[in-house]
Amino acid sequence: MAPETPGFQTEARKLLRLVINSLYSNKEVFLRELISNASDAIDRLRFASLSDPSLLGENEAFSIEICVDSEAGSLSVSDNGIGMTRDEVIANLGTIAKSGTEEFFDQLTGDQKADALLIGQFGVGFYSVFMVSDRVEVTTRKASQEEGTVWRSTGEQEFTVEPAECERGTRIELHLKEDAKEFLSTWRLKDIVRRYSDHISVPVTMPKDDDAEERETVNQATALWTRPRKEVTDDEYNEFYKHISHDFDNPLDWSHNKVEGSLEYASLLYVPKKAPFDLWQRERVRGLKLYVQRVFIMDDAEAFLPLYLRWVKGVVDSSDLPLNVSRETLQDNQQVASMRTSLTSRVLSMLKDLAEKEPDKYKQFWTQFGQVLKEGIGSDPVNQAEILDLLRFRSVKGDESFDVASLEQYVGRMNEGQEKIYYLVGTSSDDLAISPHLEVFKSREIEVLLLSDLVDSWMMPMLSKYEDKSFQDVSRGELDLKVDEPEKPASKESARGAGEESNNEDADLITRLGNVLDDRVESVRRSNRLTTSAACLVLDENDTGHQLRRMLEASGKEVPLPKPHLEVNLDHFLLHHLKTLDDDERFADLAHVILDQAALTEGQEYLEAGAFVTRLNRLLSEVLA
Ligand code: ADP
């Protein structure tokens, strides 16, 4: 029977070329990828055999074997793990089965180094074999089946599949390219296995020397997380991370612990350097690799960490859970719940340490995962204080600006007598930087936190207090800075001794403006926020903010637009001019223009663009005539 030739999926072909090109400087990682897959396959069979011991038959001793045939110029990696059916071989090796292929191509930057790091996220480590081989043969038999399959490919247009007689498990044979013959040397191979795969918990065996019959185990073959911390090197932690996460880069940090007492378990938790492409998809796979008494139970056990820590990678190995736990029973298991509580604290304190000891690394973490961590403020009230300490903000104080200010630093820099933590939420940091709401704060050297992440408008109202300081949105409500400014300078009017008269004029102006703008604003009032702008729009404390409203509307909810207050700067030239303006029509034009100007900088929903242009042009033509 002629072998079938199903052909690679187009994306798989593109990816294949990319993988080959981008990993080329580090060809040897193909072996790490093959051993990592073999070890996973053995883990899966060990687990399946718990409920069906007959799957193992006589072939009970798990191992991964590397064989070299120097005459034929080939190398093979075999495992006696779970194996694959014919359909699985086609799906796993000929297509990119995981979702997100398109996102993957969207994310490519053209920078080969950066792109190579993305590869692991998409489960395509296997393709790295084509860097070193011009022909690859995969012979595999699923543990539960009689018949095997052989898959052959040259890494070009297509592959073939044929039935085959073979042992349980998978054997991958690589016909090495001319420039990859170095991988026929057992010495070179041993070095690679020790460097990348020492932590694999099944034995990896090889001939003792080139062409020797006798074999030896080249790795430690003990589960890394069961070893004492002191005995594990950073390199080993790094390689173990790559094995479990499929990331091609080292992690940023990790925490390895053993807990003894009423609950016994070991955990090894990692903070990745980069956020995965699908961090924001709620249904994305997440969670830890779960082992029970060293037996692999499942990938992506999500019950052990809350959603806002969904980026953590790692392993948890429990001595107490039954071997037959299922995803469902994990959800309402008491032990799992208490492990979740302490694993959550473990992650938070690892981040706290990182922030204290390696602020640059923490900054890197914050840029990647800060927005997700913010979700914890609302969803994990028990840990709110710990999370608050981990938050970082952009902020301004007078002429100075800070990129990653913590609340601790903010409080440390507070002015004498200042009682509140001030902040401003907006859509972009550029808009925030020019907001009129900052004027008085800049002039009085009061620090303001600037928030422009989507979650901010949702998170900030949930913050209760930091230490004994409450939070205040500077764009809302009536601003009362008296307590924050002990010596208030005497106002110009009273210095001139014409206080009362001028107060009456001010009150008249405000009433007149209120009458003209009645339809568009809730009220007009004197501002103590502004030093240079003529006016700004202010919402009440409980109004839905612009950013939050946009977010809700994007998700299909209707949110009424709250009427704003117009606050005017009575020291501003335009307002002085209005006081003496008798012409009602001109007064109205100017009043509306002032309001629209305020809407332009913040709250474009309130802008009447057409009318604004007409009015402005009418005013300009009078001036220029
Ligand atoms: P990843 O391992 O990141 O998912 P790979 O491209 O390395 O991506 O492998 C694709 C899939 O092929 C694996 O997820 C697994 O299902 C299957 N596979 C690869 N190697 C083996 C093996 N030795 N035994 C059984 N299945 C395997």
Tab-separated table of C-alpha atoms in Angstrom, residues 28-458:
chain	number	residue	atom	x	y	z
A	28	GLU	CA	21.629	21.622	20.063
A	29	VAL	CA	18.321	22.523	21.735
A	30	PHE	CA	16.593	20.017	19.421
A	31	LEU	CA	17.731	17.293	21.826
A	32	ARG	CA	16.291	19.088	24.823
A	33	GLU	CA	12.945	19.362	23.006
A	34	LEU	CA	12.878	15.656	22.094
A	35	ILE	CA	13.771	14.555	25.623
A	36	SER	CA	11.214	16.932	27.075
A	37	ASN	CA	8.478	15.430	24.853
A	38	ALA	CA	9.606	11.889	25.667
A	39	SER	CA	9.474	12.592	29.377
A	40	ASP	CA	5.964	14.068	29.062
A	41	ALA	CA	4.864	10.960	27.132
A	42	ILE	CA	6.157	8.735	29.927
A	43	ASP	CA	4.460	10.874	32.569
A	44	ARG	CA	1.188	10.501	30.723
A	45	LEU	CA	1.447	6.741	30.449
A	46	ARG	CA	2.393	6.393	34.094
A	47	PHE	CA	-0.752	8.299	34.942
A	48	ALA	CA	-2.985	6.299	32.575
A	49	SER	CA	-1.639	3.043	34.025
A	50	LEU	CA	-2.902	3.989	37.482
A	51	SER	CA	-6.403	3.155	36.336
A	52	ASP	CA	-5.397	0.567	33.714
A	53	PRO	CA	-2.214	-1.298	34.725
A	54	SER	CA	-2.503	-3.584	31.681
A	55	LEU	CA	-1.287	-0.697	29.507
A	56	LEU	CA	2.242	-1.365	30.727
A	57	GLY	CA	2.394	-5.094	29.935
A	58	GLU	CA	5.891	-6.447	30.499
A	59	ASN	CA	7.458	-3.169	29.542
A	60	GLU	CA	7.395	-1.516	32.971
A	61	ALA	CA	10.742	0.186	33.395
A	62	PHE	CA	10.431	3.653	31.930
A	63	SER	CA	13.413	5.083	30.113
A	64	ILE	CA	14.502	7.341	27.297
A	65	GLU	CA	17.184	5.859	25.053
A	66	ILE	CA	19.564	7.696	22.784
A	67	CYS	CA	21.224	5.597	20.067
A	68	VAL	CA	23.810	6.611	17.499
A	69	ASP	CA	24.553	4.960	14.174
A	70	SER	CA	27.668	6.699	12.931
A	71	GLU	CA	27.838	4.720	9.702
A	72	ALA	CA	24.325	5.686	8.695
A	73	GLY	CA	24.862	9.197	10.098
A	74	SER	CA	21.731	8.936	12.231
A	75	LEU	CA	20.680	9.495	15.792
A	76	SER	CA	17.537	8.304	17.558
A	77	VAL	CA	15.645	9.164	20.723
A	78	SER	CA	13.165	6.528	21.929
A	79	ASP	CA	10.752	6.462	24.816
A	80	ASN	CA	8.390	3.785	26.095
A	81	GLY	CA	5.724	6.343	26.945
A	82	ILE	CA	2.123	6.771	25.844
A	83	GLY	CA	2.836	6.902	22.067
A	84	MET	CA	0.556	8.366	19.404
A	85	THR	CA	-2.211	7.039	17.166
A	86	ARG	CA	-2.082	7.665	13.437
A	87	ASP	CA	-4.431	10.642	13.762
A	88	GLU	CA	-2.471	12.064	16.652
A	89	VAL	CA	0.796	11.939	14.717
A	90	ILE	CA	-0.799	13.848	11.881
A	91	ALA	CA	-2.409	16.387	14.189
A	92	ASN	CA	0.599	16.844	16.477
A	93	LEU	CA	3.444	16.863	14.014
A	94	GLY	CA	1.806	18.094	10.813
A	95	THR	CA	-0.346	20.920	12.080
A	96	ILE	CA	-0.171	23.484	14.777
A	97	ALA	CA	-2.915	22.080	16.869
A	98	LYS	CA	-3.033	24.743	19.500
A	99	SER	CA	-5.195	27.777	19.100
A	100	GLY	CA	-3.607	31.099	18.469
A	101	THR	CA	-1.635	30.377	15.308
A	102	GLU	CA	-2.774	33.664	13.888
A	103	GLU	CA	-1.805	35.549	17.004
A	104	PHE	CA	1.564	33.941	16.682
A	105	PHE	CA	2.104	35.305	13.196
A	106	ASP	CA	0.780	38.675	14.304
A	107	GLN	CA	3.360	38.806	17.024
A	108	LEU	CA	6.359	38.108	14.842
A	109	THR	CA	8.682	41.055	14.787
A	110	GLY	CA	11.169	39.927	12.178
A	111	ASP	CA	13.816	40.028	14.876
A	112	GLN	CA	14.912	36.418	14.876
A	113	LYS	CA	16.063	36.336	18.466
A	114	ALA	CA	12.810	37.751	19.793
A	115	ASP	CA	10.744	35.558	17.498
A	116	ALA	CA	12.569	32.422	18.559
A	117	LEU	CA	11.449	33.056	22.121
A	118	LEU	CA	7.836	32.981	20.995
A	119	ILE	CA	8.179	29.536	19.520
A	120	GLY	CA	7.826	27.622	22.750
A	121	GLN	CA	4.466	29.230	23.490
A	122	PHE	CA	2.978	27.596	20.448
A	123	GLY	CA	4.019	24.028	21.092
A	124	VAL	CA	6.308	23.592	18.149
A	125	GLY	CA	9.499	22.406	19.790
A	126	PHE	CA	9.431	19.245	17.712
A	127	TYR	CA	10.153	21.195	14.529
A	128	SER	CA	13.594	22.057	15.808
A	129	VAL	CA	14.701	18.592	14.618
A	130	PHE	CA	14.789	19.969	11.073
A	131	MET	CA	17.642	22.280	11.985
A	132	VAL	CA	19.938	19.302	12.191
A	133	SER	CA	18.250	16.676	10.014
A	134	ASP	CA	17.381	16.415	6.355
A	135	ARG	CA	15.112	13.446	7.000
A	136	VAL	CA	13.146	12.472	10.110
A	137	GLU	CA	11.284	9.265	10.849
A	138	VAL	CA	8.878	8.969	13.776
A	139	THR	CA	7.781	5.431	14.639
A	140	THR	CA	5.137	5.319	17.303
A	141	ARG	CA	2.517	3.084	18.860
A	142	LYS	CA	-0.111	4.222	21.302
A	143	ALA	CA	-0.111	2.206	24.530
A	144	SER	CA	-3.741	1.175	24.079
A	145	GLN	CA	-3.377	0.018	20.448
A	146	GLU	CA	-1.966	-2.898	18.505
A	147	GLU	CA	-0.883	-1.114	15.383
A	148	GLY	CA	1.817	1.500	15.066
A	149	THR	CA	2.485	4.272	12.564
A	150	VAL	CA	5.572	5.568	10.878
A	151	TRP	CA	5.706	9.247	9.918
A	152	ARG	CA	8.427	10.462	7.580
A	153	SER	CA	9.336	13.940	6.490
A	154	THR	CA	12.150	15.924	4.981
A	155	GLY	CA	10.737	19.091	6.516
A	156	GLU	CA	9.745	20.363	3.074
A	157	GLN	CA	6.296	20.286	1.548
A	158	GLU	CA	4.864	17.134	2.966
A	159	PHE	CA	5.121	14.092	5.153
A	160	THR	CA	3.974	10.505	4.747
A	161	VAL	CA	2.312	8.115	7.180
A	162	GLU	CA	2.218	4.328	6.979
A	163	PRO	CA	1.219	1.534	9.335
A	164	ALA	CA	4.133	-0.082	11.162
A	165	GLU	CA	4.938	-2.908	13.555
A	166	CYS	CA	6.664	-1.487	16.607
A	167	GLU	CA	7.039	-1.349	20.350
A	168	ARG	CA	4.859	0.846	22.535
A	169	GLY	CA	6.043	4.452	22.657
A	170	THR	CA	7.846	6.688	20.221
A	171	ARG	CA	11.159	6.480	18.419
A	172	ILE	CA	12.409	9.518	16.579
A	173	GLU	CA	15.190	8.924	14.113
A	174	LEU	CA	17.135	11.839	12.717
A	175	HIS	CA	19.237	11.590	9.576
A	176	LEU	CA	21.723	14.277	10.332
A	177	LYS	CA	22.660	16.992	7.890
A	178	GLU	CA	26.297	17.226	6.782
A	179	ASP	CA	26.938	20.182	9.058
A	180	ALA	CA	25.310	18.470	12.058
A	181	LYS	CA	27.474	15.374	12.247
A	182	GLU	CA	28.885	16.612	15.550
A	183	PHE	CA	25.740	15.104	17.112
A	184	LEU	CA	27.047	11.625	16.397
A	185	SER	CA	29.635	12.033	19.131
A	186	THR	CA	28.494	10.440	22.394
A	187	TRP	CA	30.719	12.838	24.274
A	188	ARG	CA	28.946	15.840	22.715
A	189	LEU	CA	25.512	14.291	23.300
A	190	LYS	CA	26.233	13.515	26.942
A	191	ASP	CA	27.292	17.063	27.471
A	192	ILE	CA	24.047	18.356	25.982
A	193	VAL	CA	21.875	15.973	28.019
A	194	ARG	CA	23.619	16.926	31.241
A	195	ARG	CA	23.357	20.589	30.456
A	196	TYR	CA	19.698	20.705	29.437
A	197	SER	CA	17.992	17.565	30.645
A	198	ASP	CA	19.661	16.546	33.871
A	199	HIS	CA	16.424	17.286	35.779
A	200	ILE	CA	14.299	14.859	33.731
A	201	SER	CA	12.993	12.363	36.256
A	202	VAL	CA	13.246	9.238	34.049
A	203	PRO	CA	16.657	7.832	33.156
A	204	VAL	CA	18.132	8.959	29.838
A	205	THR	CA	20.534	6.262	28.657
A	206	MET	CA	23.343	6.315	26.082
A	207	PRO	CA	26.224	4.127	24.897
A	208	LYS	CA	29.171	4.553	27.244
A	209	ASP	CA	31.491	5.559	24.414
A	210	ASP	CA	31.245	5.960	20.676
A	211	ASP	CA	30.247	2.561	19.266
A	212	ALA	CA	30.242	0.900	22.720
A	213	GLU	CA	27.615	-1.779	23.482
A	214	GLU	CA	27.411	-0.961	27.151
A	215	ARG	CA	24.961	1.766	28.156
A	216	GLU	CA	24.847	4.242	31.015
A	217	THR	CA	22.363	6.645	32.513
A	218	VAL	CA	23.548	10.204	31.934
A	219	ASN	CA	21.112	12.305	33.936
A	220	GLN	CA	20.324	12.461	37.661
A	221	ALA	CA	16.870	11.003	37.032
A	222	THR	CA	15.297	12.346	40.217
A	223	ALA	CA	12.431	14.808	40.238
A	224	LEU	CA	14.139	18.172	40.617
A	225	TRP	CA	11.606	19.613	43.059
A	226	THR	CA	12.262	16.766	45.520
A	227	ARG	CA	15.934	17.688	45.802
A	228	PRO	CA	17.119	20.074	48.524
A	229	ARG	CA	17.326	23.672	47.326
A	230	LYS	CA	21.010	23.935	48.163
A	231	GLU	CA	21.872	21.138	45.770
A	232	VAL	CA	20.108	22.521	42.734
A	233	THR	CA	22.035	24.989	40.572
A	234	ASP	CA	20.553	28.023	38.836
A	235	ASP	CA	21.192	26.355	35.483
A	236	GLU	CA	19.169	23.357	36.570
A	237	TYR	CA	16.297	25.565	37.716
A	238	ASN	CA	16.440	27.405	34.393
A	239	GLU	CA	16.376	24.241	32.302
A	240	PHE	CA	13.597	22.722	34.347
A	241	TYR	CA	11.562	25.845	33.729
A	242	LYS	CA	12.054	25.508	29.976
A	243	HIS	CA	10.921	21.895	30.166
A	244	ILE	CA	7.659	22.598	31.965
A	245	SER	CA	6.809	25.915	30.333
A	246	HIS	CA	7.994	25.265	26.762
A	247	ASP	CA	9.528	28.719	26.964
A	248	PHE	CA	12.880	29.121	25.209
A	249	ASP	CA	14.025	31.851	27.559
A	250	ASN	CA	15.129	31.659	31.209
A	251	PRO	CA	12.617	32.618	33.906
A	252	LEU	CA	12.860	35.908	35.779
A	253	ASP	CA	12.672	34.343	39.225
A	254	TRP	CA	11.512	31.261	41.107
A	255	SER	CA	10.605	29.976	44.539
A	256	HIS	CA	11.163	26.380	45.604
A	257	ASN	CA	9.620	25.093	48.824
A	258	LYS	CA	8.705	22.042	50.783
A	259	VAL	CA	5.876	22.161	53.274
A	260	GLU	CA	5.626	19.622	56.043
A	261	GLY	CA	3.039	19.197	58.781
A	262	SER	CA	-0.682	18.646	58.478
A	263	LEU	CA	-0.386	19.203	54.725
A	264	GLU	CA	2.632	17.919	52.877
A	265	TYR	CA	3.643	19.166	49.498
A	266	ALA	CA	6.490	20.577	47.458
A	267	SER	CA	6.165	23.467	45.069
A	268	LEU	CA	8.387	25.110	42.526
A	269	LEU	CA	6.922	28.331	41.156
A	270	TYR	CA	8.360	30.450	38.357
A	271	VAL	CA	7.849	34.015	37.169
A	272	PRO	CA	8.349	34.099	33.371
A	273	LYS	CA	10.196	36.979	31.722
A	274	LYS	CA	7.553	37.596	29.097
A	275	ALA	CA	3.787	37.555	29.148
A	276	PRO	CA	2.238	34.930	26.861
A	277	PHE	CA	0.377	36.211	23.799
A	278	ASP	CA	-2.964	35.055	25.187
A	279	LEU	CA	-2.642	36.448	28.703
A	280	TRP	CA	-5.900	38.348	28.265
A	281	GLN	CA	-7.978	35.465	27.000
A	282	ARG	CA	-9.913	34.212	29.967
A	283	GLU	CA	-10.242	30.707	28.592
A	284	ARG	CA	-6.500	30.321	28.016
A	285	VAL	CA	-4.856	27.331	29.666
A	286	ARG	CA	-3.188	28.159	32.920
A	287	GLY	CA	-2.154	26.568	36.162
A	288	LEU	CA	0.501	24.333	37.620
A	289	LYS	CA	1.668	20.861	36.720
A	290	LEU	CA	0.206	18.614	39.403
A	291	TYR	CA	2.013	15.572	40.760
A	292	VAL	CA	0.852	13.334	43.584
A	293	GLN	CA	3.692	11.529	45.320
A	294	ARG	CA	5.879	12.205	42.289
A	295	VAL	CA	3.406	10.719	39.829
A	296	PHE	CA	2.365	13.171	37.162
A	297	ILE	CA	-1.403	13.760	37.355
A	298	MET	CA	-2.224	16.667	35.072
A	299	ASP	CA	-0.998	19.769	33.310
A	300	ASP	CA	-2.656	23.136	33.886
A	301	ALA	CA	-4.190	22.380	37.280
A	302	GLU	CA	-5.810	25.772	37.736
A	303	ALA	CA	-7.244	25.252	41.207
A	304	PHE	CA	-3.974	26.059	42.968
A	305	LEU	CA	-3.715	29.754	42.148
A	306	PRO	CA	-6.188	32.605	41.652
A	307	LEU	CA	-6.883	34.001	38.197
A	308	TYR	CA	-4.768	37.109	38.683
A	309	LEU	CA	-1.705	34.872	39.126
A	310	ARG	CA	-2.502	32.925	35.961
A	311	TRP	CA	0.932	33.676	34.480
A	312	VAL	CA	2.804	31.660	37.126
A	313	LYS	CA	4.390	28.447	35.833
A	314	GLY	CA	5.429	25.576	38.022
A	315	VAL	CA	4.946	22.281	39.701
A	316	VAL	CA	3.110	21.250	42.809
A	317	ASP	CA	3.585	17.764	44.243
A	318	SER	CA	1.200	16.722	46.997
A	319	SER	CA	1.698	13.812	49.378
A	320	ASP	CA	-1.904	13.885	50.596
A	321	LEU	CA	-4.175	14.052	47.565
A	322	PRO	CA	-5.465	10.738	46.211
A	323	LEU	CA	-3.901	9.546	42.951
A	324	ASN	CA	-7.304	9.522	41.288
A	325	VAL	CA	-8.098	13.230	41.771
A	326	SER	CA	-9.841	14.815	38.826
A	327	ARG	CA	-10.108	18.405	37.715
A	328	GLU	CA	-13.624	18.530	39.172
A	329	THR	CA	-12.734	17.136	42.585
A	330	LEU	CA	-9.846	19.602	42.872
A	331	GLN	CA	-12.314	22.470	42.727
A	332	ASP	CA	-13.957	21.753	46.048
A	333	ASN	CA	-11.234	19.955	47.919
A	334	GLN	CA	-10.373	21.414	51.317
A	335	GLN	CA	-6.678	20.593	51.050
A	336	VAL	CA	-6.456	22.200	47.651
A	337	ALA	CA	-8.087	25.321	49.068
A	338	SER	CA	-5.493	25.669	51.812
A	339	MET	CA	-2.664	24.936	49.387
A	340	ARG	CA	-4.068	27.659	47.158
A	341	THR	CA	-4.000	30.126	50.033
A	342	SER	CA	-0.388	29.431	50.850
A	343	LEU	CA	0.791	29.205	47.237
A	344	THR	CA	-0.811	32.605	46.636
A	345	SER	CA	1.093	34.092	49.583
A	346	ARG	CA	4.224	32.382	48.331
A	347	VAL	CA	3.970	34.087	44.944
A	348	LEU	CA	3.199	37.473	46.495
A	349	SER	CA	6.146	37.265	48.845
A	350	MET	CA	8.447	36.131	46.054
A	351	LEU	CA	7.423	39.293	44.168
A	352	LYS	CA	7.941	41.409	47.263
A	353	ASP	CA	11.467	40.059	47.625
A	354	LEU	CA	12.168	40.660	43.972
A	355	ALA	CA	10.938	44.246	44.267
A	356	GLU	CA	13.151	44.885	47.283
A	357	LYS	CA	16.289	43.120	46.162
A	358	GLU	CA	16.234	43.483	42.380
A	359	PRO	CA	14.176	46.535	41.443
A	360	ASP	CA	15.246	46.391	37.790
A	361	LYS	CA	13.998	42.849	37.424
A	362	TYR	CA	10.833	43.803	39.254
A	363	LYS	CA	10.312	46.634	36.799
A	364	GLN	CA	10.587	44.098	33.981
A	365	PHE	CA	8.005	41.928	35.727
A	366	TRP	CA	5.738	44.894	36.282
A	367	THR	CA	5.743	45.919	32.606
A	368	GLN	CA	4.742	42.409	31.591
A	369	PHE	CA	2.301	41.389	34.296
A	370	GLY	CA	1.415	44.518	36.298
A	371	GLN	CA	-1.979	44.915	34.679
A	372	VAL	CA	-3.006	41.359	35.568
A	373	LEU	CA	-1.793	41.727	39.114
A	374	LYS	CA	-4.079	44.747	39.461
A	375	GLU	CA	-7.070	42.421	39.024
A	376	GLY	CA	-6.166	40.987	42.416
A	377	ILE	CA	-7.035	44.265	44.150
A	378	GLY	CA	-10.705	43.572	43.542
A	379	SER	CA	-10.744	39.800	43.417
A	380	ASP	CA	-8.557	38.997	46.423
A	381	PRO	CA	-9.505	41.352	49.255
A	382	VAL	CA	-7.662	39.191	51.801
A	383	ASN	CA	-4.336	39.995	50.144
A	384	GLN	CA	-5.147	43.565	49.195
A	385	ALA	CA	-2.469	45.048	51.451
A	386	GLU	CA	0.229	42.795	49.980
A	387	ILE	CA	-0.860	43.577	46.432
A	388	LEU	CA	-0.948	47.323	47.162
A	389	ASP	CA	2.726	47.151	48.057
A	390	LEU	CA	3.465	45.553	44.712
A	391	LEU	CA	1.689	48.166	42.587
A	392	ARG	CA	3.757	50.615	40.566
A	393	PHE	CA	2.645	53.910	39.059
A	394	ARG	CA	3.745	56.699	36.862
A	395	SER	CA	3.545	59.930	38.781
A	396	VAL	CA	4.372	63.638	38.699
A	397	LYS	CA	5.427	65.946	41.467
A	398	GLY	CA	6.018	69.528	40.375
A	399	ASP	CA	8.455	69.300	37.480
A	400	GLU	CA	9.662	65.856	38.429
A	401	SER	CA	8.183	62.660	37.064
A	402	PHE	CA	8.577	59.074	38.196
A	403	ASP	CA	8.187	55.956	36.076
A	404	VAL	CA	7.574	53.247	38.627
A	405	ALA	CA	6.618	54.822	41.904
A	406	SER	CA	5.387	52.583	44.694
A	407	LEU	CA	2.848	53.751	47.258
A	408	GLU	CA	5.558	53.512	49.878
A	409	GLN	CA	7.671	55.987	47.907
A	410	TYR	CA	4.658	58.227	47.346
A	411	VAL	CA	3.894	58.386	51.052
A	412	GLY	CA	7.574	58.975	51.782
A	413	ARG	CA	7.528	62.014	49.479
A	414	MET	CA	4.228	63.441	50.774
A	415	ASN	CA	4.197	67.080	51.786
A	416	GLU	CA	3.756	67.963	55.404
A	417	GLY	CA	0.086	67.922	56.320
A	418	GLN	CA	-0.948	66.050	53.159
A	419	GLU	CA	-3.558	63.478	54.056
A	420	LYS	CA	-4.600	61.926	50.781
A	421	ILE	CA	-3.039	60.022	47.927
A	422	TYR	CA	-3.981	61.850	44.740
A	423	TYR	CA	-4.435	60.170	41.392
A	424	LEU	CA	-5.773	60.793	37.911
A	425	VAL	CA	-7.145	58.154	35.522
A	426	GLY	CA	-7.140	58.604	31.744
A	427	THR	CA	-6.825	56.797	28.452
A	428	SER	CA	-3.222	57.569	27.606
A	429	SER	CA	-0.227	58.813	29.520
A	430	ASP	CA	0.182	61.617	26.996
A	431	ASP	CA	-3.316	62.946	27.691
A	432	LEU	CA	-2.735	62.650	31.404
A	433	ALA	CA	0.482	64.610	31.309
A	434	ILE	CA	-1.277	67.695	29.867
A	435	SER	CA	-4.460	67.443	31.908
A	436	PRO	CA	-5.592	70.768	33.426
A	437	HIS	CA	-6.511	68.825	36.551
A	438	LEU	CA	-2.823	68.599	37.378
A	439	GLU	CA	-2.144	72.322	37.292
A	440	VAL	CA	-2.680	73.207	40.908
A	441	PHE	CA	-0.947	70.023	42.046
A	442	LYS	CA	2.090	70.781	39.937
A	443	SER	CA	2.252	74.330	41.174
A	444	ARG	CA	2.005	73.234	44.802
A	445	GLU	CA	4.407	70.335	44.367
A	446	ILE	CA	1.849	67.708	45.365
A	447	GLU	CA	2.510	64.316	43.799
A	448	VAL	CA	-0.225	62.785	41.608
A	449	LEU	CA	-0.315	59.184	40.389
A	450	LEU	CA	-1.139	58.897	36.682
A	451	LEU	CA	-3.063	55.801	35.648
A	452	SER	CA	-3.773	54.797	32.088
A	453	ASP	CA	-4.272	51.019	32.098
A	454	LEU	CA	-7.733	49.745	31.227
A	455	VAL	CA	-8.159	48.094	34.609
A	456	ASP	CA	-7.342	51.305	36.479
A	457	SER	CA	-10.761	52.900	36.263
A	458	TRP	CA	-12.164	49.723	37.734
